[in-house]
PDB file of N, CA and C in Angstrom:
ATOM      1  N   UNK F   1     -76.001 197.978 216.290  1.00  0.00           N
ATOM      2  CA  UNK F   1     -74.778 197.833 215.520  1.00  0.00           C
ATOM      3  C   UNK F   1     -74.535 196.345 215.272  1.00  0.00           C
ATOM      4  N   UNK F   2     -74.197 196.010 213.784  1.00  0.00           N
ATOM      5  CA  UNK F   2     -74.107 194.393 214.018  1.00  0.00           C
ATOM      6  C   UNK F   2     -72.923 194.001 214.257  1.00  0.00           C
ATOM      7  N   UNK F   3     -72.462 192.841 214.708  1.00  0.00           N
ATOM      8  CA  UNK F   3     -71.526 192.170 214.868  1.00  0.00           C
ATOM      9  C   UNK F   3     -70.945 192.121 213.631  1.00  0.00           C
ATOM     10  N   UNK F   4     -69.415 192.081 214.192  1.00  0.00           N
ATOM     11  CA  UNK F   4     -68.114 192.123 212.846  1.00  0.00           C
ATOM     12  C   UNK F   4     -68.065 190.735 212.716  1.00  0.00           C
ATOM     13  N   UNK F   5     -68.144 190.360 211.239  1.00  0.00           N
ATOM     14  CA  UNK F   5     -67.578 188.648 211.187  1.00  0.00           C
ATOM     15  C   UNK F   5     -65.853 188.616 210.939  1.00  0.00           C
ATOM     16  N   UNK F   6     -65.459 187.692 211.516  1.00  0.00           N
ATOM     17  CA  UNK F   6     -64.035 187.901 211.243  1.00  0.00           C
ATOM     18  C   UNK F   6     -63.703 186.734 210.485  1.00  0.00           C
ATOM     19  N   UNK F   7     -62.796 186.930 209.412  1.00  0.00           N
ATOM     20  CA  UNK F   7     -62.529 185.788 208.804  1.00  0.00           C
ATOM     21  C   UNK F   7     -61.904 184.511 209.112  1.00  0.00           C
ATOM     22  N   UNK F   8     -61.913 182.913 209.426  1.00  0.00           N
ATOM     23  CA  UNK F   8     -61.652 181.921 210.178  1.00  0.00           C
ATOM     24  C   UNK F   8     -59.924 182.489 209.837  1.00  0.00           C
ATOM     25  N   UNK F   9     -58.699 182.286 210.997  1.00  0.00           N
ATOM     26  CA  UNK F   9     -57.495 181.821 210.809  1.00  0.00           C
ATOM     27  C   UNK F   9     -57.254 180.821 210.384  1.00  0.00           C
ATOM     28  N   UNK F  10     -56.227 180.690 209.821  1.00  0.00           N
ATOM     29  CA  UNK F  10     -55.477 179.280 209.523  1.00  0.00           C
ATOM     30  C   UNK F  10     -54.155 179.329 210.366  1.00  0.00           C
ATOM     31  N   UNK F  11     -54.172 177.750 210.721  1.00  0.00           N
ATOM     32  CA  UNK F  11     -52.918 177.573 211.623  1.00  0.00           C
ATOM     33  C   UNK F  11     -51.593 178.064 211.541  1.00  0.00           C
ATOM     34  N   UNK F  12     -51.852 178.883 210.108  1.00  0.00           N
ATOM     35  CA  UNK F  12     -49.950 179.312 210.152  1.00  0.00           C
ATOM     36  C   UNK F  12     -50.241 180.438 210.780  1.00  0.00           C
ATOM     37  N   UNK F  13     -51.344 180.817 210.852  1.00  0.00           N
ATOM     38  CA  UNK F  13     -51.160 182.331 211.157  1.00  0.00           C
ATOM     39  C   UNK F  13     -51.473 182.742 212.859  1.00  0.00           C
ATOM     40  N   UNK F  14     -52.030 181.564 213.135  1.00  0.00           N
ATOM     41  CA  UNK F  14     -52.216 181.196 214.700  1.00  0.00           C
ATOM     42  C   UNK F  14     -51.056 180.625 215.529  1.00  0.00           C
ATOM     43  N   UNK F  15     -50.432 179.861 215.433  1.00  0.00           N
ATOM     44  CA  UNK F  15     -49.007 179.267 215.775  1.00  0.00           C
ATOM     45  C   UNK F  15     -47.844 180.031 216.328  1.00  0.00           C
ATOM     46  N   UNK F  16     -47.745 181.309 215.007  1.00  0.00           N
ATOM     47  CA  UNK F  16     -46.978 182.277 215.737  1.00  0.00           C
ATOM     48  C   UNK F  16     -47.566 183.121 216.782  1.00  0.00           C
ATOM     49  N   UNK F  17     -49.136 183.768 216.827  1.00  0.00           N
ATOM     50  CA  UNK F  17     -48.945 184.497 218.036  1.00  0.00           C
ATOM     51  C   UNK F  17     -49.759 183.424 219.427  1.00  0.00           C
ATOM     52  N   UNK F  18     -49.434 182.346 219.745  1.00  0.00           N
ATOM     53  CA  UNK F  18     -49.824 181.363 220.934  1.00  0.00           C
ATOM     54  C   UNK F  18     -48.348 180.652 221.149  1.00  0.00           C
ATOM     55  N   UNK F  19     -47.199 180.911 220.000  1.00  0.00           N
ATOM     56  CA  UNK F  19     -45.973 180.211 220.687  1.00  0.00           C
ATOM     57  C   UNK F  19     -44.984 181.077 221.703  1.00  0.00           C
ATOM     58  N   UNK F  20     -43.920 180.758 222.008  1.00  0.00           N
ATOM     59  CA  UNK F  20     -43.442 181.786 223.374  1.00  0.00           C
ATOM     60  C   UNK F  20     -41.858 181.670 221.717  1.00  0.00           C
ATOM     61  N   UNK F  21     -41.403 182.685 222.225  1.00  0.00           N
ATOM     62  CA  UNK F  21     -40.214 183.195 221.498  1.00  0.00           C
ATOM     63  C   UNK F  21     -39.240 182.148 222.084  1.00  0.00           C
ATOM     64  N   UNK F  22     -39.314 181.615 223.339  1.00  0.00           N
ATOM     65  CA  UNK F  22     -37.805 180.931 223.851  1.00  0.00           C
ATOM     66  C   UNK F  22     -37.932 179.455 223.181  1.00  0.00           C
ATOM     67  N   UNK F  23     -39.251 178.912 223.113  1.00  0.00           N
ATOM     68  CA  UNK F  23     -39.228 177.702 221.856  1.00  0.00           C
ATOM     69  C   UNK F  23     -39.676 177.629 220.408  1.00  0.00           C
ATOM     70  N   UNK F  24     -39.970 176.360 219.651  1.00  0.00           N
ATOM     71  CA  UNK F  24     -40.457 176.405 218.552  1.00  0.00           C
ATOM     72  C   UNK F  24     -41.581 175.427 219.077  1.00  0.00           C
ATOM     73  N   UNK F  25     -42.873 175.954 218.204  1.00  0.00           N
ATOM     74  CA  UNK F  25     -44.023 175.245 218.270  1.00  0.00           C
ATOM     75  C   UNK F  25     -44.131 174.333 216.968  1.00  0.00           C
ATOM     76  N   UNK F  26     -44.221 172.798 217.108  1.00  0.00           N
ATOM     77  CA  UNK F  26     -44.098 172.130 216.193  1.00  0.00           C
ATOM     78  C   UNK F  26     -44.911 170.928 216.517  1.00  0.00           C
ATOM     79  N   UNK F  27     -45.946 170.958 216.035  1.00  0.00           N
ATOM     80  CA  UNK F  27     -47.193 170.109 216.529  1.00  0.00           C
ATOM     81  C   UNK F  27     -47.128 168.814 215.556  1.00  0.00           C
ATOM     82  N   UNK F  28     -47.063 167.739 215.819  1.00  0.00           N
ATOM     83  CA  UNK F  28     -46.383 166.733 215.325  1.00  0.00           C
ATOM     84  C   UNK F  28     -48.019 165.988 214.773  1.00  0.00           C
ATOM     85  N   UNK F  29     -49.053 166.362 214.963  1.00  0.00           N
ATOM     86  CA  UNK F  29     -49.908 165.590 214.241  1.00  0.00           C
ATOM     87  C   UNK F  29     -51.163 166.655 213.597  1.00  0.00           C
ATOM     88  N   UNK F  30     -52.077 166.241 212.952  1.00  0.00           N
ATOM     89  CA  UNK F  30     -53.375 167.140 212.611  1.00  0.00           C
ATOM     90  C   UNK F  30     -53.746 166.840 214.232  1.00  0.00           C
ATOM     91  N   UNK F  31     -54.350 165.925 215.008  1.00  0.00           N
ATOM     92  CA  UNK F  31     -55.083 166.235 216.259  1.00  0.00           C
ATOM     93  C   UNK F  31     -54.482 167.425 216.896  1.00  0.00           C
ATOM     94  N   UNK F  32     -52.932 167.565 217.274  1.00  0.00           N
ATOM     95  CA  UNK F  32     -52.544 168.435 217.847  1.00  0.00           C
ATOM     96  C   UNK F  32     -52.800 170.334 217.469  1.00  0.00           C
ATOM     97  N   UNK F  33     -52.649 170.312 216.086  1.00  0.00           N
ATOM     98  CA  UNK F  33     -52.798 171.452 215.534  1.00  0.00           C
ATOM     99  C   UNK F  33     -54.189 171.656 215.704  1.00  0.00           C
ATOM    100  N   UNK F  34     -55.205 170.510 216.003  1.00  0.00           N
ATOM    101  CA  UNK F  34     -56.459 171.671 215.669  1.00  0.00           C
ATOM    102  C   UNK F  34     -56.471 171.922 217.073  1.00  0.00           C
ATOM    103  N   UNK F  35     -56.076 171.017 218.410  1.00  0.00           N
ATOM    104  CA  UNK F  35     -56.273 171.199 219.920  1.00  0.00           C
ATOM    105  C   UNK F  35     -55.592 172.704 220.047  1.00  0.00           C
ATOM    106  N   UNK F  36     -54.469 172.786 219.283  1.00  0.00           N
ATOM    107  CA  UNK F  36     -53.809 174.165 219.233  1.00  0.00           C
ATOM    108  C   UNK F  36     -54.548 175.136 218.885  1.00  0.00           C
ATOM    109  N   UNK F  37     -55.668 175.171 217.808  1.00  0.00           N
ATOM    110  CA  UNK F  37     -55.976 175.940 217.257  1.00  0.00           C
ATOM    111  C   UNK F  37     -57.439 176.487 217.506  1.00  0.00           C
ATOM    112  N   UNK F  38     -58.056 175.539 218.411  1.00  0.00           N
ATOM    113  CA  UNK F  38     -59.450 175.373 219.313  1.00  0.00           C
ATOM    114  C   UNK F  38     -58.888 176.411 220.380  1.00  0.00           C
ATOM    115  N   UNK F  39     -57.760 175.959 221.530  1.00  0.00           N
ATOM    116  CA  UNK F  39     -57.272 176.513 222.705  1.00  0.00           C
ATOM    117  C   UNK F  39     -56.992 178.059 222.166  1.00  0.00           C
ATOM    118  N   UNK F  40     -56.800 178.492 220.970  1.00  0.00           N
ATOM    119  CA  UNK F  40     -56.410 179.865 220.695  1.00  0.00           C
ATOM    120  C   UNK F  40     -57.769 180.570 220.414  1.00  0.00           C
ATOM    121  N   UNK F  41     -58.433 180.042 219.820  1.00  0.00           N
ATOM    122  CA  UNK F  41     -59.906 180.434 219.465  1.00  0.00           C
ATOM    123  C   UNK F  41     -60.422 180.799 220.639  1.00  0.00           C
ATOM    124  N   UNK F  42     -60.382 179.730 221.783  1.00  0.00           N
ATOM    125  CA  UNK F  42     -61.187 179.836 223.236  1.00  0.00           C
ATOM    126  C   UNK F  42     -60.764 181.213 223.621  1.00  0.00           C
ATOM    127  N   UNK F  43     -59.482 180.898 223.717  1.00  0.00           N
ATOM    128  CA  UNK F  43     -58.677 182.173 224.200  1.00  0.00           C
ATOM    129  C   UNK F  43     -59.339 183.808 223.711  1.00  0.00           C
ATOM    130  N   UNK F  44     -59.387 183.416 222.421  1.00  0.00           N
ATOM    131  CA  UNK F  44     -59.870 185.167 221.523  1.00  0.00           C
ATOM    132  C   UNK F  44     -61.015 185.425 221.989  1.00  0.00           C
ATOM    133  N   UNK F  45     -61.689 184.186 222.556  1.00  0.00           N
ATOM    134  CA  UNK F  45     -63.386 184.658 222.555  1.00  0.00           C
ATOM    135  C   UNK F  45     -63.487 185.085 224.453  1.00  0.00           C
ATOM    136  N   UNK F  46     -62.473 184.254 224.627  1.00  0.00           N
ATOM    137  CA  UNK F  46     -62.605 184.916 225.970  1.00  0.00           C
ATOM    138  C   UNK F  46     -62.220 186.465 226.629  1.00  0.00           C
ATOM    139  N   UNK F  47     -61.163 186.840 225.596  1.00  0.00           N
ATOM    140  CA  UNK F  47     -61.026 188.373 225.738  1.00  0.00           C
ATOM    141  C   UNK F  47     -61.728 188.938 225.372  1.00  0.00           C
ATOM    142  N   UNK F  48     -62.558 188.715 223.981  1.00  0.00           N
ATOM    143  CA  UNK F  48     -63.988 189.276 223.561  1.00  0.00           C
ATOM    144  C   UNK F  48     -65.175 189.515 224.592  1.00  0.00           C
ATOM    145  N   UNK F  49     -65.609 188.470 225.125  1.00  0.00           N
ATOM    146  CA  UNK F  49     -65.910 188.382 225.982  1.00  0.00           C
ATOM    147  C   UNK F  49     -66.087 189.375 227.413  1.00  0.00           C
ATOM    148  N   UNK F  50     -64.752 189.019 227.862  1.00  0.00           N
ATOM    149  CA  UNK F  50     -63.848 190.442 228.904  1.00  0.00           C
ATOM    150  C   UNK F  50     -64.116 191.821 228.270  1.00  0.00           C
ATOM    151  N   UNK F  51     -63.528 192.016 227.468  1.00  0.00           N
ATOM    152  CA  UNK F  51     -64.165 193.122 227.127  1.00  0.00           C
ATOM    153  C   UNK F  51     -65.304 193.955 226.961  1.00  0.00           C
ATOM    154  N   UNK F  52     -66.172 192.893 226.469  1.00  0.00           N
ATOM    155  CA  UNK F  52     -67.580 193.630 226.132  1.00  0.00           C
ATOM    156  C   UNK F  52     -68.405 193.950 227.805  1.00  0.00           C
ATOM    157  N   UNK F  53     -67.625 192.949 228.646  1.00  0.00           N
ATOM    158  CA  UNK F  53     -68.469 192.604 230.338  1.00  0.00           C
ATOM    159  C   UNK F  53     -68.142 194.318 230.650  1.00  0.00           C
ATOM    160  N   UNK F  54     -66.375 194.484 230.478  1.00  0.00           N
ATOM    161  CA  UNK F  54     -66.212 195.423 231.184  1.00  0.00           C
ATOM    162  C   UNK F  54     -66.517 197.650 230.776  1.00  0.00           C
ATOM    163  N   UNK F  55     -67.063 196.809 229.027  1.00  0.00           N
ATOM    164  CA  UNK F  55     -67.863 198.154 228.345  1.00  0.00           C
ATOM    165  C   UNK F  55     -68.910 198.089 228.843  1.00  0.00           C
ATOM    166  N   UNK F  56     -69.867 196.950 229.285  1.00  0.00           N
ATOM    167  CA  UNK F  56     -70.897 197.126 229.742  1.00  0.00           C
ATOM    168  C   UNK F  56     -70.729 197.990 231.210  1.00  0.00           C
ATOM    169  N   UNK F  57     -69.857 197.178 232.137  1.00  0.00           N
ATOM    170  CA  UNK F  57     -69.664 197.493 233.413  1.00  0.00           C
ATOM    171  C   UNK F  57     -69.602 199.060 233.546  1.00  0.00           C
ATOM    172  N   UNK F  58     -68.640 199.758 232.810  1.00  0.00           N
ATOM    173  CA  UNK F  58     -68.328 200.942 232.356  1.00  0.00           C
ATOM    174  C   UNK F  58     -69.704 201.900 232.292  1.00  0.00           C
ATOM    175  N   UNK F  59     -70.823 201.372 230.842  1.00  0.00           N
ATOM    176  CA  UNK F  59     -71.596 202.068 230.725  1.00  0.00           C
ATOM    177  C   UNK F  59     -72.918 202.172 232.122  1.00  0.00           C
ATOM    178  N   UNK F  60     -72.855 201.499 232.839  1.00  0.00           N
ATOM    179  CA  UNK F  60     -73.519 201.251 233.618  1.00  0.00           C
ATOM    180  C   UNK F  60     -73.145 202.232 234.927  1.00  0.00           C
ATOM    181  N   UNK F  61     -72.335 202.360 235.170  1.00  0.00           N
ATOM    182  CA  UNK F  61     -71.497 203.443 235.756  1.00  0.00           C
ATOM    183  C   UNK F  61     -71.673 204.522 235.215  1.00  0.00           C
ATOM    184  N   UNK F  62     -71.427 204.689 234.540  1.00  0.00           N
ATOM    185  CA  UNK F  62     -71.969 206.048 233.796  1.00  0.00           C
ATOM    186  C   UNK F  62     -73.045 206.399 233.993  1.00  0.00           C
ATOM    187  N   UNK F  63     -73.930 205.258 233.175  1.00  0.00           N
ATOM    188  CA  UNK F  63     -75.182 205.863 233.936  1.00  0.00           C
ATOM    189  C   UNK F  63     -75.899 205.957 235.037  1.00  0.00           C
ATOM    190  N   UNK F  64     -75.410 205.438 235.851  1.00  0.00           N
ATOM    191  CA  UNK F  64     -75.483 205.623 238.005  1.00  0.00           C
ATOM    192  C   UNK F  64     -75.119 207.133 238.299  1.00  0.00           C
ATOM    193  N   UNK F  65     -74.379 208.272 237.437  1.00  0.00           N
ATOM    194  CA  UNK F  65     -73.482 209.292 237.723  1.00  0.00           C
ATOM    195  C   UNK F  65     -74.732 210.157 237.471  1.00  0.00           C
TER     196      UNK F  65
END
């Protein structure tokens, strides 16, 4: 099965789901927004990541049964 490409975000659309509701996220330079926007990326790939470990983990179990 191949891998899904996903289309790159842009920072407006990243900003809202990495800010917390009790402040406003307002990144005062381009360096900051892309550090913002790297740290959210890391983030996605790391649940990607998690996930696929624990479908594997899963199928592997399965097949021990």
């Amino acid at each position: 099965m191949p891998l899904k490409s996903y289309k790159p975000q842009t920072p407006v659309i990243v900003y809202p789901l990495i800010s917390d509701g009790a402040f406003e996220l307002l990144p005062s330079s381009e360096i900051e927004q892309t550090i913002l926007y790297r740290d959210h990326r890391l983030k996605c790939m790391l649940n990607i990541v998690s996930f696929v470990r624990e479908c594997l983990n899963a199928k592997r179990i399965c097949s021990q049964s």
